[in-house]
Coordinates of N, CA, C and O in Angstrom, one line a residue:
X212 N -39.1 21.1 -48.0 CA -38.2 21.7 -47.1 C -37.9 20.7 -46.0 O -36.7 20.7 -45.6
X213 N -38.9 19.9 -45.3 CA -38.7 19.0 -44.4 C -37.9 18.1 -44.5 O -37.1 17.7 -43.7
X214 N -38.2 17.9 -45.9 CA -37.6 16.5 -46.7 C -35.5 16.8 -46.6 O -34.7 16.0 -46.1
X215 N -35.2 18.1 -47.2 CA -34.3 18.9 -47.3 C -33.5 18.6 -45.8 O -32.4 18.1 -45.6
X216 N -34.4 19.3 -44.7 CA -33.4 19.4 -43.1 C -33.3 18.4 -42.9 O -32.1 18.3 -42.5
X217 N -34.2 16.6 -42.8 CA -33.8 15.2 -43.1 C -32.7 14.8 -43.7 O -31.8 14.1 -43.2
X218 N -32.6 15.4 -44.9 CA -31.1 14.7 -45.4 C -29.8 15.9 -45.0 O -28.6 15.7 -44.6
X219 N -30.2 16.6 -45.1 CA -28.7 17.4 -44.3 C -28.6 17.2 -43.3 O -27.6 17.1 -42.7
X220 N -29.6 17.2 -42.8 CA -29.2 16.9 -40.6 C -28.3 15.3 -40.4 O -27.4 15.1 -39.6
X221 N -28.9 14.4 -41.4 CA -28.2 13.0 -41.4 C -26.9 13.1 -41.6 O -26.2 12.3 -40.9
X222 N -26.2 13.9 -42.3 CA -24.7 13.7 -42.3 C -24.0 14.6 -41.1 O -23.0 14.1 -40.5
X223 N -24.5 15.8 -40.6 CA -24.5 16.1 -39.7 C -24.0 15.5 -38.4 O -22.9 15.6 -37.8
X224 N -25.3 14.8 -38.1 CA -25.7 13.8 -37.3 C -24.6 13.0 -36.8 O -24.3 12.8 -35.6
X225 N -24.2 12.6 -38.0 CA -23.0 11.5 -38.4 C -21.8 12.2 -37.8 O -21.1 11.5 -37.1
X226 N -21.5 13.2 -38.0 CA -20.3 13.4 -37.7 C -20.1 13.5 -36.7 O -19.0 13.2 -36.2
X227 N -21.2 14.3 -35.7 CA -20.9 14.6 -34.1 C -20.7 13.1 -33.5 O -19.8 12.8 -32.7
X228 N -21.6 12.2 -34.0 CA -21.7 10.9 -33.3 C -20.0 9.9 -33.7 O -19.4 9.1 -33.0
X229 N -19.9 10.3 -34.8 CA -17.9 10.2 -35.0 C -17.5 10.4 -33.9 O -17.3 9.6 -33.0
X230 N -17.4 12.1 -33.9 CA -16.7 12.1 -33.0 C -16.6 12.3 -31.5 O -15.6 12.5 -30.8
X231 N -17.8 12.4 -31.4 CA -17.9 11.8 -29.9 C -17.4 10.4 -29.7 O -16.8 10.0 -28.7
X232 N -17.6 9.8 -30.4 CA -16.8 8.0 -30.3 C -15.2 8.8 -30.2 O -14.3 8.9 -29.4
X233 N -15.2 9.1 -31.3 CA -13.2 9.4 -31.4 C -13.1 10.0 -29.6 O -12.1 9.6 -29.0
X234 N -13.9 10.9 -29.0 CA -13.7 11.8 -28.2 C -13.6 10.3 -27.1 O -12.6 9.8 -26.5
X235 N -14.6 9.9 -27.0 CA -14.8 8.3 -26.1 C -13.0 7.2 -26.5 O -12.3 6.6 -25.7
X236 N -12.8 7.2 -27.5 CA -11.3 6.1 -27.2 C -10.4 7.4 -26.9 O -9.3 7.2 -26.3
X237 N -10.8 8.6 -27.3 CA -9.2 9.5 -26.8 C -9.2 9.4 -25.0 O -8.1 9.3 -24.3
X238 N -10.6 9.3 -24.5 CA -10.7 9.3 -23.4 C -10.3 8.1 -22.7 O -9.7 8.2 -21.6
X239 N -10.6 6.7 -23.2 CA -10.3 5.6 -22.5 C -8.9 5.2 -23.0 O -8.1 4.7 -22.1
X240 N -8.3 5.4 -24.3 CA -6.7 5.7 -24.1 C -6.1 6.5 -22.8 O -5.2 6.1 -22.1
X241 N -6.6 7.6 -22.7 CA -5.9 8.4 -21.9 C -6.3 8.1 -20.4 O -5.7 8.5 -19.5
X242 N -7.2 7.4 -20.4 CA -7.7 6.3 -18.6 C -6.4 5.3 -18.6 O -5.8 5.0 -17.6
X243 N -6.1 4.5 -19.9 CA -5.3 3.6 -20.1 C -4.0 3.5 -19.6 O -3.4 2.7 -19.0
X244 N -3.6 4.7 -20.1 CA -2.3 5.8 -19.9 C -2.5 6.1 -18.5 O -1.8 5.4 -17.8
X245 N -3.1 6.7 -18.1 CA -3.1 7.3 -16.5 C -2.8 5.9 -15.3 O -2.2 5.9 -14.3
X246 N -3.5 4.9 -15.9 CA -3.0 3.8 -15.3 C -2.0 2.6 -15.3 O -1.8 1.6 -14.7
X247 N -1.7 3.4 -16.4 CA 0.1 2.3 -16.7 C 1.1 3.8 -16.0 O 2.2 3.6 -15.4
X248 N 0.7 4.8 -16.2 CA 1.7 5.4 -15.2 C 1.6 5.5 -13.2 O 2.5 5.7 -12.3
X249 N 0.1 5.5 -13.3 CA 0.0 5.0 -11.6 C 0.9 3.8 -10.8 O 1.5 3.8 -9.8
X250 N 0.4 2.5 -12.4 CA 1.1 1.3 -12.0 C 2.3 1.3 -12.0 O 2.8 0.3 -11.5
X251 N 3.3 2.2 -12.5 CA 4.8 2.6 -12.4 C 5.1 3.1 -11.5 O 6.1 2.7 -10.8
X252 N 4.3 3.9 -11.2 CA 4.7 4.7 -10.2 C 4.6 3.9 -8.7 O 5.5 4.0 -7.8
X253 N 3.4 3.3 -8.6 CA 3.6 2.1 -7.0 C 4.7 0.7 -7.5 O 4.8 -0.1 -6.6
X254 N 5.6 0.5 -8.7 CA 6.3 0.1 -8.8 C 7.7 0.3 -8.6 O 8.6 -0.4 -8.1
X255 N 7.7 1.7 -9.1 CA 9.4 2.1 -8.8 C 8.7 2.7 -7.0 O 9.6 2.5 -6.2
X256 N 7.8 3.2 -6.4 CA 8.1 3.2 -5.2 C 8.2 2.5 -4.4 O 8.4 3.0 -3.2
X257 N 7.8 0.4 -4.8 CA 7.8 -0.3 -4.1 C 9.3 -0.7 -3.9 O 9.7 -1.0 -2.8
X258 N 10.1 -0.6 -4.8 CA 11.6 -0.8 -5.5 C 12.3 0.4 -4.6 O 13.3 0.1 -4.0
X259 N 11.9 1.7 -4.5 CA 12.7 2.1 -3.1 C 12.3 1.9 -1.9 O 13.0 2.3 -0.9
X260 N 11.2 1.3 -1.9 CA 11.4 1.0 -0.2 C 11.8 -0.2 -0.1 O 12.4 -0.5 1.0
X261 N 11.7 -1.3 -1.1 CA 12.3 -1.9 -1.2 C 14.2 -1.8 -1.4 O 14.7 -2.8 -1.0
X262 N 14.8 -0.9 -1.7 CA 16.1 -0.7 -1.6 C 16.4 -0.1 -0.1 O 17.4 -0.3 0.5
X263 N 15.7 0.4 0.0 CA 16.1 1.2 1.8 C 15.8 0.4 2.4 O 16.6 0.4 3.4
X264 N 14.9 -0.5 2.6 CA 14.8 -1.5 3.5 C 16.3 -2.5 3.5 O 16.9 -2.7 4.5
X265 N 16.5 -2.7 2.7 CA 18.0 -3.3 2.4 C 19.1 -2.8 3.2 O 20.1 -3.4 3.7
X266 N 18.8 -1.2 3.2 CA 20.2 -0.5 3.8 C 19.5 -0.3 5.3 O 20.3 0.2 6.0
X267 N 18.4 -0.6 5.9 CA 18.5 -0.2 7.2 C 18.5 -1.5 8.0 O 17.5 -2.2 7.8
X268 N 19.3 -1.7 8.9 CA 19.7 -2.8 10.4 C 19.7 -2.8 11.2 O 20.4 -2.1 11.8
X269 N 18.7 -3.6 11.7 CA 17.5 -3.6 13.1 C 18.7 -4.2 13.9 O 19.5 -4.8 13.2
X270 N 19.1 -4.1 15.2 CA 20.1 -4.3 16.1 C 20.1 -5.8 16.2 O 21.0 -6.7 16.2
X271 N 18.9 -5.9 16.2 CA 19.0 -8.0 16.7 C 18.2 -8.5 14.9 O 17.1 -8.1 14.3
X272 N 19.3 -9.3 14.7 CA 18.9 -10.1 13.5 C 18.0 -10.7 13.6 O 17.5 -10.8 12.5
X273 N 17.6 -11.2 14.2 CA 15.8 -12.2 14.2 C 15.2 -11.4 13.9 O 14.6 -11.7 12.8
X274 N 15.1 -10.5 14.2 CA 13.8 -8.9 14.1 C 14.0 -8.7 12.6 O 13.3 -8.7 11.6
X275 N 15.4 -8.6 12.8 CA 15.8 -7.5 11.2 C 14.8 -8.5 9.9 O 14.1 -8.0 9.1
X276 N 15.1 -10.0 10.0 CA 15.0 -10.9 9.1 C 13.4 -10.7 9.3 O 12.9 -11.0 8.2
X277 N 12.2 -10.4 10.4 CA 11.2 -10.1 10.3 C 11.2 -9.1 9.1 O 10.7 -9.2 7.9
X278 N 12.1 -8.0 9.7 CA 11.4 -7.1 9.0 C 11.1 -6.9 7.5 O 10.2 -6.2 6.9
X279 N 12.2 -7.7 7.1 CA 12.5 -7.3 5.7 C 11.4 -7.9 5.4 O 10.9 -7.1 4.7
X280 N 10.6 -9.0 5.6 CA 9.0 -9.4 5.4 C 7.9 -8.7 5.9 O 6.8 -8.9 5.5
X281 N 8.3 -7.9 6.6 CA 7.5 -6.4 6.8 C 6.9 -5.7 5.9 O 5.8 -5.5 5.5
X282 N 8.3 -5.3 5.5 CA 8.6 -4.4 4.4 C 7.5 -5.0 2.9 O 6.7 -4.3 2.4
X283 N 7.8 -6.6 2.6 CA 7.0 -7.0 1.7 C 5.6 -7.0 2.2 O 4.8 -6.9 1.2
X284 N 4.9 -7.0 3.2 CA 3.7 -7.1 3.1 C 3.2 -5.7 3.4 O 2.1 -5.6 2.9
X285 N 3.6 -4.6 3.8 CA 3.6 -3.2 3.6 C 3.3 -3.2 2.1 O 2.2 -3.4 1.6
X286 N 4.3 -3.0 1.5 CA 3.5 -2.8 -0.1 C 2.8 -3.8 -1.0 O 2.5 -3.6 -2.2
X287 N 2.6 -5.3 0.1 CA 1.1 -6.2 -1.0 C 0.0 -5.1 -0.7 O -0.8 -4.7 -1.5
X288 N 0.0 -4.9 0.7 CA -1.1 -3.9 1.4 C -1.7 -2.7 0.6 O -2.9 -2.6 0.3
X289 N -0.6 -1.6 0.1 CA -0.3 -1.0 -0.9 C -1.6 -1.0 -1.8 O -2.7 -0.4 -1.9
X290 N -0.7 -2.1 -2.6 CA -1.0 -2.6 -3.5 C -2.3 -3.2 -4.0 O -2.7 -3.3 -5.2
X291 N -3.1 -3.8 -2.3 CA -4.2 -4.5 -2.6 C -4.0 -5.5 -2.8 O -5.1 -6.0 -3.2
X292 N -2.8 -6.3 -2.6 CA -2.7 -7.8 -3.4 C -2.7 -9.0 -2.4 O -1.6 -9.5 -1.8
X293 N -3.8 -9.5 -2.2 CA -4.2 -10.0 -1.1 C -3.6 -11.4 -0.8 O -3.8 -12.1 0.2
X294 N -2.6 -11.5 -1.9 CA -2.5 -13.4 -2.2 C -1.1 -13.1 -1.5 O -0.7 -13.9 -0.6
X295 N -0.3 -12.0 -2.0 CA 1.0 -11.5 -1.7 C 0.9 -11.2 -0.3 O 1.6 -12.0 0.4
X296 N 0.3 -10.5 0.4 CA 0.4 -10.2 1.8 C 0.0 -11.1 2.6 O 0.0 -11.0 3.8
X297 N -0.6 -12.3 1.6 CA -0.8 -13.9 2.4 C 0.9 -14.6 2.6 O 1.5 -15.3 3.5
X298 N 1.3 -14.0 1.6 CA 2.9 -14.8 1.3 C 3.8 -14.2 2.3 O 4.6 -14.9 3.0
X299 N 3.7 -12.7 2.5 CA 4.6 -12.0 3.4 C 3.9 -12.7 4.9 O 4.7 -13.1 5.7
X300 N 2.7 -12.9 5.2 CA 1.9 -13.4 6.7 C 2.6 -14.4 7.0 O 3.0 -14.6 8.1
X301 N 3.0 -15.2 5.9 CA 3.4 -16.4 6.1 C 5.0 -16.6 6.7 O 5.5 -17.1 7.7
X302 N 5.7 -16.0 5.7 CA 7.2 -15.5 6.3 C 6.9 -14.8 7.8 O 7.2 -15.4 8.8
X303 N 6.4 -13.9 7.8 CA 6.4 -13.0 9.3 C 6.3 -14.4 10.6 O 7.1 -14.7 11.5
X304 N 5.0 -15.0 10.2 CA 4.7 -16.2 11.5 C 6.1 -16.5 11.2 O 6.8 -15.7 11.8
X305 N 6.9 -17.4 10.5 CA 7.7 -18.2 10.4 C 8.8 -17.8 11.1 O 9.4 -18.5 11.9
X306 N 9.2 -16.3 10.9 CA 10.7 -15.5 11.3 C 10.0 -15.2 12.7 O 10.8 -15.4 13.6
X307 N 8.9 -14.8 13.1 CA 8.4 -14.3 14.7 C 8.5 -15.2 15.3 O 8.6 -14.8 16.5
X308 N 8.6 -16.8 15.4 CA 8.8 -17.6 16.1 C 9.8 -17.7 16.5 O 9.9 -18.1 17.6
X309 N 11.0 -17.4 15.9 CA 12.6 -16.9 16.4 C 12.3 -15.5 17.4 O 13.0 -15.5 18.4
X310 N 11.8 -14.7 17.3 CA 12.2 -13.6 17.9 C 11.5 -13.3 19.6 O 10.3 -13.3 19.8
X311 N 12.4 -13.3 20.2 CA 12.0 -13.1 21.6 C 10.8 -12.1 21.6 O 11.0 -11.0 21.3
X312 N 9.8 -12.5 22.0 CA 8.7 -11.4 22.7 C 7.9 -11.6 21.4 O 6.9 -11.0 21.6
X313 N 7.9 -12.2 20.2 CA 7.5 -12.2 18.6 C 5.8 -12.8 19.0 O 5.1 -12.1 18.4
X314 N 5.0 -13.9 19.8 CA 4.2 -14.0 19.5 C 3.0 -13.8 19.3 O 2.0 -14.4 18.9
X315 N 3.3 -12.2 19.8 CA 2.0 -11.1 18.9 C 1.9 -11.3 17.3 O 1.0 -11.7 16.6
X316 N 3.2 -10.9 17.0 CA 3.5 -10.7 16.0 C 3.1 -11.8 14.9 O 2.8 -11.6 13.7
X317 N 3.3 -12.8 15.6 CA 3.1 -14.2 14.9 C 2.1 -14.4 14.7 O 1.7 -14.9 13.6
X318 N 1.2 -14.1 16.0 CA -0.6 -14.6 15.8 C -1.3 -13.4 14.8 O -2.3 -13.6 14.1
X319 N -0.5 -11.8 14.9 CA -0.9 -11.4 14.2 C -0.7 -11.8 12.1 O -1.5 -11.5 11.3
X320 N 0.5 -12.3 12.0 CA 0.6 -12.7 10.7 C -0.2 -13.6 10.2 O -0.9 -13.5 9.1
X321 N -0.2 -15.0 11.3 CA -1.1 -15.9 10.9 C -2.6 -15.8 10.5 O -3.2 -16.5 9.7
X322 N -3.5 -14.1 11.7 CA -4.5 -14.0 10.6 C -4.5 -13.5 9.3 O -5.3 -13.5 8.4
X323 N -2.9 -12.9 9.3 CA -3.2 -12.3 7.4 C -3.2 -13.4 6.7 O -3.8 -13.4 5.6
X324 N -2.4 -14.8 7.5 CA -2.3 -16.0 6.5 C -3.3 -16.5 5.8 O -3.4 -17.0 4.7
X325 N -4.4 -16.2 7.0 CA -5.6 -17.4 6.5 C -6.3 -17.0 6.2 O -7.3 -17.6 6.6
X326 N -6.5 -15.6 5.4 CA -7.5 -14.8 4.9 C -7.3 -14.2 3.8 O -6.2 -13.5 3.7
X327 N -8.0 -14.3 2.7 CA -7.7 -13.6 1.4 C -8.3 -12.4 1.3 O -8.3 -11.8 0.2
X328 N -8.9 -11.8 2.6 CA -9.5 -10.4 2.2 C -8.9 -9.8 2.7 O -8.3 -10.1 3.8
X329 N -8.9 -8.4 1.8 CA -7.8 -7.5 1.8 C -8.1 -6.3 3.2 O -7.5 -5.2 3.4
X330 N -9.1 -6.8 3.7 CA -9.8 -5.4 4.8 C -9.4 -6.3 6.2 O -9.0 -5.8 7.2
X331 N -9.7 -7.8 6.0 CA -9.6 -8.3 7.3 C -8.2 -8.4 7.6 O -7.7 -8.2 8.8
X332 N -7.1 -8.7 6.3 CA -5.7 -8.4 6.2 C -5.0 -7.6 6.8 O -4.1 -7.8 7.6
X333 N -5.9 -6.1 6.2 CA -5.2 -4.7 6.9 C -5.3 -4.5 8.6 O -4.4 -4.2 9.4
X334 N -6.6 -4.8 8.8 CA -7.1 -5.0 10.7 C -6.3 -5.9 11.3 O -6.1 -5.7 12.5
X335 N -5.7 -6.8 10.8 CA -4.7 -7.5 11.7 C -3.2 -7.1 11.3 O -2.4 -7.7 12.0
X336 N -2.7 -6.2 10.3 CA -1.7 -5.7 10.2 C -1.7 -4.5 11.1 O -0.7 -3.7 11.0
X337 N -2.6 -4.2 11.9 CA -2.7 -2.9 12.6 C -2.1 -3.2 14.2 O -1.5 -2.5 15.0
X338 N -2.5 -4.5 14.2 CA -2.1 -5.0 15.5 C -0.6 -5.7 15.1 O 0.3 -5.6 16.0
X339 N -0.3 -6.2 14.1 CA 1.0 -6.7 13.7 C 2.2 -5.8 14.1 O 3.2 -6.0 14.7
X340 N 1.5 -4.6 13.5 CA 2.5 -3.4 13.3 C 2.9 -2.8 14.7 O 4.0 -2.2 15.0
X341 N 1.6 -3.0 15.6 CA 1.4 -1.8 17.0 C 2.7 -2.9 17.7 O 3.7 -2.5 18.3
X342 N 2.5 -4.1 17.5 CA 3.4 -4.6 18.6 C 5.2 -4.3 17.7 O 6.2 -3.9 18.3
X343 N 5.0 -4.7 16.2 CA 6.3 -4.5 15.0 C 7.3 -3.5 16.2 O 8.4 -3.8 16.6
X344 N 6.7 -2.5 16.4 CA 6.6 -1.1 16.4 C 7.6 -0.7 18.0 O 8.5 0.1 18.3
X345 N 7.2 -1.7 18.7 CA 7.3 -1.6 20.5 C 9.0 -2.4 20.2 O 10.1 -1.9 20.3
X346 N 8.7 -4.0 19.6 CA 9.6 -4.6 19.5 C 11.2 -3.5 18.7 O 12.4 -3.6 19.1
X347 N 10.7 -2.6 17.5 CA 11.7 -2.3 17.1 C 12.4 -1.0 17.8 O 13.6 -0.6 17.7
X348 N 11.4 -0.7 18.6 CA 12.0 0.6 19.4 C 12.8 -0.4 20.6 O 13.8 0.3 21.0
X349 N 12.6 -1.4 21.2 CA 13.3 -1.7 22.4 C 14.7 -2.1 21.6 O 15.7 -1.8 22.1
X350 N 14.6 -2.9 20.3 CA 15.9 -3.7 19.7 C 16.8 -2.5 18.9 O 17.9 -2.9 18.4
X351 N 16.4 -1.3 18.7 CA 17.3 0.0 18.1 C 17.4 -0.6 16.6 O 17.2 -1.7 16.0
X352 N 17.8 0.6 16.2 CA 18.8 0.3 14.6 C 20.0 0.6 14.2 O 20.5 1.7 14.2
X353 N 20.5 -0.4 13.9 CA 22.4 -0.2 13.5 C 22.4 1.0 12.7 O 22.8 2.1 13.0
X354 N 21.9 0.8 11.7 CA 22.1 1.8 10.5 C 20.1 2.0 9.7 O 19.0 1.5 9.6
X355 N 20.8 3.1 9.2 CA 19.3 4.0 8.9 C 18.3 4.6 9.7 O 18.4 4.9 10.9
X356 N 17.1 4.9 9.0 CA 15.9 5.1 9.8 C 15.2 4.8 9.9 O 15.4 4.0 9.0
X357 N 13.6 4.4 10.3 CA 12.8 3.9 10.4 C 11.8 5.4 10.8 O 12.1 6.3 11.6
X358 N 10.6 5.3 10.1 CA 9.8 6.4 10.4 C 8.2 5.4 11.2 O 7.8 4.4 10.6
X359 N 7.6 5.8 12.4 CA 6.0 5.6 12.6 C 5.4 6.3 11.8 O 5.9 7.5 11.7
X360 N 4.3 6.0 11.0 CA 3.8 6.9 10.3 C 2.2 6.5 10.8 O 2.3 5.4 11.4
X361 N 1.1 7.0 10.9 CA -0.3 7.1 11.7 C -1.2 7.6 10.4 O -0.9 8.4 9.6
X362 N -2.3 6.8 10.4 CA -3.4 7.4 9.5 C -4.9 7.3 10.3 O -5.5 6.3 10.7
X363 N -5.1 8.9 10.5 CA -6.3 8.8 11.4 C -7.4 8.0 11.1 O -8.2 7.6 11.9
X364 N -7.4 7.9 9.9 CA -8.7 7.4 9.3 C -9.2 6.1 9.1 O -10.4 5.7 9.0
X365 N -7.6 5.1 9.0 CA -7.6 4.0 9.3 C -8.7 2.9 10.2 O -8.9 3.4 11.3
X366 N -9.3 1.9 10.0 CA -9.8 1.2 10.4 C -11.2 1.5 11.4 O -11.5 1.3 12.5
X367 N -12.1 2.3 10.0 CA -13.3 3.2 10.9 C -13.2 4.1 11.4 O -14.1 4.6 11.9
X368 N -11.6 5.0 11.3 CA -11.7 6.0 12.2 C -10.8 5.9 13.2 O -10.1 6.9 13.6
X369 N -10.8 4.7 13.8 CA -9.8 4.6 14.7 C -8.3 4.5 14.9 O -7.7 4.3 16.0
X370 N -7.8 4.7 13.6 CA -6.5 4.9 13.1 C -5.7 3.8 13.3 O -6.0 2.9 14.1
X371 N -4.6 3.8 12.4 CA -3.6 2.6 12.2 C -1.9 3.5 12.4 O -1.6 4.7 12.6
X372 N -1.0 2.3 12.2 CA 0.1 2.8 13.0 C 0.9 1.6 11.6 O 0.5 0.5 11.4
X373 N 2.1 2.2 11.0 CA 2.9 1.8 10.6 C 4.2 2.0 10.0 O 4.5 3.1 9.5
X374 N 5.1 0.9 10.2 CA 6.7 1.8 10.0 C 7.3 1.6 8.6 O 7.4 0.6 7.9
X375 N 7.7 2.9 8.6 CA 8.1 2.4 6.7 C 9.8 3.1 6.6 O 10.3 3.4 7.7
X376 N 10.2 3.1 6.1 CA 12.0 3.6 5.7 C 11.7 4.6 5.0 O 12.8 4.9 4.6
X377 N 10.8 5.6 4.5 CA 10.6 6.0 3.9 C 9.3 7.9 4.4 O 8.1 8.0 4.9
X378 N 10.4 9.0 3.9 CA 9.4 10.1 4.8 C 8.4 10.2 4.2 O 7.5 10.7 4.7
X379 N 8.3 9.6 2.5 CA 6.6 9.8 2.2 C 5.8 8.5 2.4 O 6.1 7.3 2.3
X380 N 4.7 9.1 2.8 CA 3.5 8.5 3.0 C 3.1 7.3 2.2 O 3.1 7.6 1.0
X381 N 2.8 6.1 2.3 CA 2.4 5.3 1.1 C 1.6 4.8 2.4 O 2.2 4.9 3.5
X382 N 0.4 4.5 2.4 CA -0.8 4.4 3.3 C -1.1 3.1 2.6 O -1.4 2.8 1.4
X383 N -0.9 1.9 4.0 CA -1.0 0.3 3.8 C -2.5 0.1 3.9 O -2.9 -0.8 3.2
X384 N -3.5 0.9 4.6 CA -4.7 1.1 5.0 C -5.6 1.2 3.9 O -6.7 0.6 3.9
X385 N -5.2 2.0 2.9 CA -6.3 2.4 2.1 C -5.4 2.3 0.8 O -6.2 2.5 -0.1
X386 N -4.0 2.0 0.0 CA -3.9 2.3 -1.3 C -3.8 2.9 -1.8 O -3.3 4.0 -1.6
X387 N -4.4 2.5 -2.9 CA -4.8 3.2 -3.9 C -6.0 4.6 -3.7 O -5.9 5.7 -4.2
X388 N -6.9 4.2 -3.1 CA -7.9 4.9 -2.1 C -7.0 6.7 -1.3 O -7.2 7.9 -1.7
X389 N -6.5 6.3 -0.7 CA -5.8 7.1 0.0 C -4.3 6.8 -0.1 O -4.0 6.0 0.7
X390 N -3.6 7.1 -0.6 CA -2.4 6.9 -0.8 C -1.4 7.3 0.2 O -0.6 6.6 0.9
X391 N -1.6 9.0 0.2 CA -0.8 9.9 1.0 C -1.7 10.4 1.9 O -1.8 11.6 2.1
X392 N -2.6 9.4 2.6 CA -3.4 10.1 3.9 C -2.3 9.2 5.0 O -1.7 8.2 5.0
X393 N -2.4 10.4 6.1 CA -1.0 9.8 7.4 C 0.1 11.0 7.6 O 0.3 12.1 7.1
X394 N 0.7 10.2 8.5 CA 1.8 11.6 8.9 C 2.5 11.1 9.3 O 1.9 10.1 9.8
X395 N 3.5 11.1 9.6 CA 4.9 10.4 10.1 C 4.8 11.3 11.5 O 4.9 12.5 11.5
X396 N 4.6 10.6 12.5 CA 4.9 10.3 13.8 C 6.1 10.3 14.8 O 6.1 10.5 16.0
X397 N 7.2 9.9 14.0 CA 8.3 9.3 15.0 C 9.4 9.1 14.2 O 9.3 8.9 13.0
X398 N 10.4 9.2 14.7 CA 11.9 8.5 13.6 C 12.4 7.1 14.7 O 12.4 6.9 15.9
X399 N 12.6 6.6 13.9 CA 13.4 5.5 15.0 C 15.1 5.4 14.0 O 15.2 5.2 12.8
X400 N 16.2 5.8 15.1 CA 17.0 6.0 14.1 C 18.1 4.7 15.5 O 19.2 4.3 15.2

């Protein structure tokens, strides 16, 4: 009889252990899937802020030509992509040296320049933005809008401050992490 539940249990056996594997690739397909559509998704919404950034014009062109490097290191930040928001630091110092009152702004870029980490990146985009922020409200905007958007949670707690073209939330602070943590603050129109 022993001998008996031995060999019937073995095929048994076999099959839960099938298909718990089948159950295990349906699962890591569908992790696979969930993250080719996340990664769409911070693509087509980098592509509209990246298009609305296009349609909105900062009063004084030095600024404006910051900004549009703004705009790019806003979603390397996003994104996490530490090499990219070195590339946008680098444009920002470059265009803030034209702009009257810019050399916050500038010292702030140059630390995103010379740093590949993505946390010391964001801490000096906090100060980038607080001054971004003063400058774009004194120089107005021709056309469009400009939203402050605030995440309390930002930087320990102590919150961050940044301006996007855009009324939803994409959180430069945390990503992927927190995506839609923040609140739009202000219009600058």
């Amino acid at each position: 009889m022993k001998h008996f539940l031995k060999t019937a249990a073995a095929p048994v056996l076999a099959i839960v252990l099938l298909a718990a594997c089948g159950n295990a690739e349906e699962k890591k397909a569908q992790t696979a899937a969930d993250s080719t559509a996340s990664a769409a998704t911070h693509d087509h919404a980098a592509m509209q802020s990246e298009t609305a950034a296009a349609s909105v014009q900062l009063k004084d062109d030095k600024l404006n030509a910051v900004y549009q490097h703004y705009v790019h290191l806003t979603q390397a930040l996003i994104k996490g992509d530490a090499k990219e928001a070195r590339l946008a630091g680098n444009a920002i110092e470059t265009g803030a040296a034209a702009v009257a009152g810019g050399e916050a702004i500038k010292a702030s870029a140059a630390k995103i320049t010379a740093t590949s980490d993505i946390e010391e990146q964001r801490a000096a985009y906090s100060t980038l933005s607080n001054e971004f922020i003063s400058l774009v409200k004194k120089a107005g905007v021709n056309n469009g809008e400009l939203y402050v958007d605030f995440c309390p949670m930002a930087l320990n707690d102590k919150g961050g401050y940044w301006i996007s073209n855009n009324k939803a939330i994409q959180n430069p602070y945390f990503g992927d992490k927190m995506m839609t943590c923040g609140e739009v603050k202000e219009t600058i129109q």
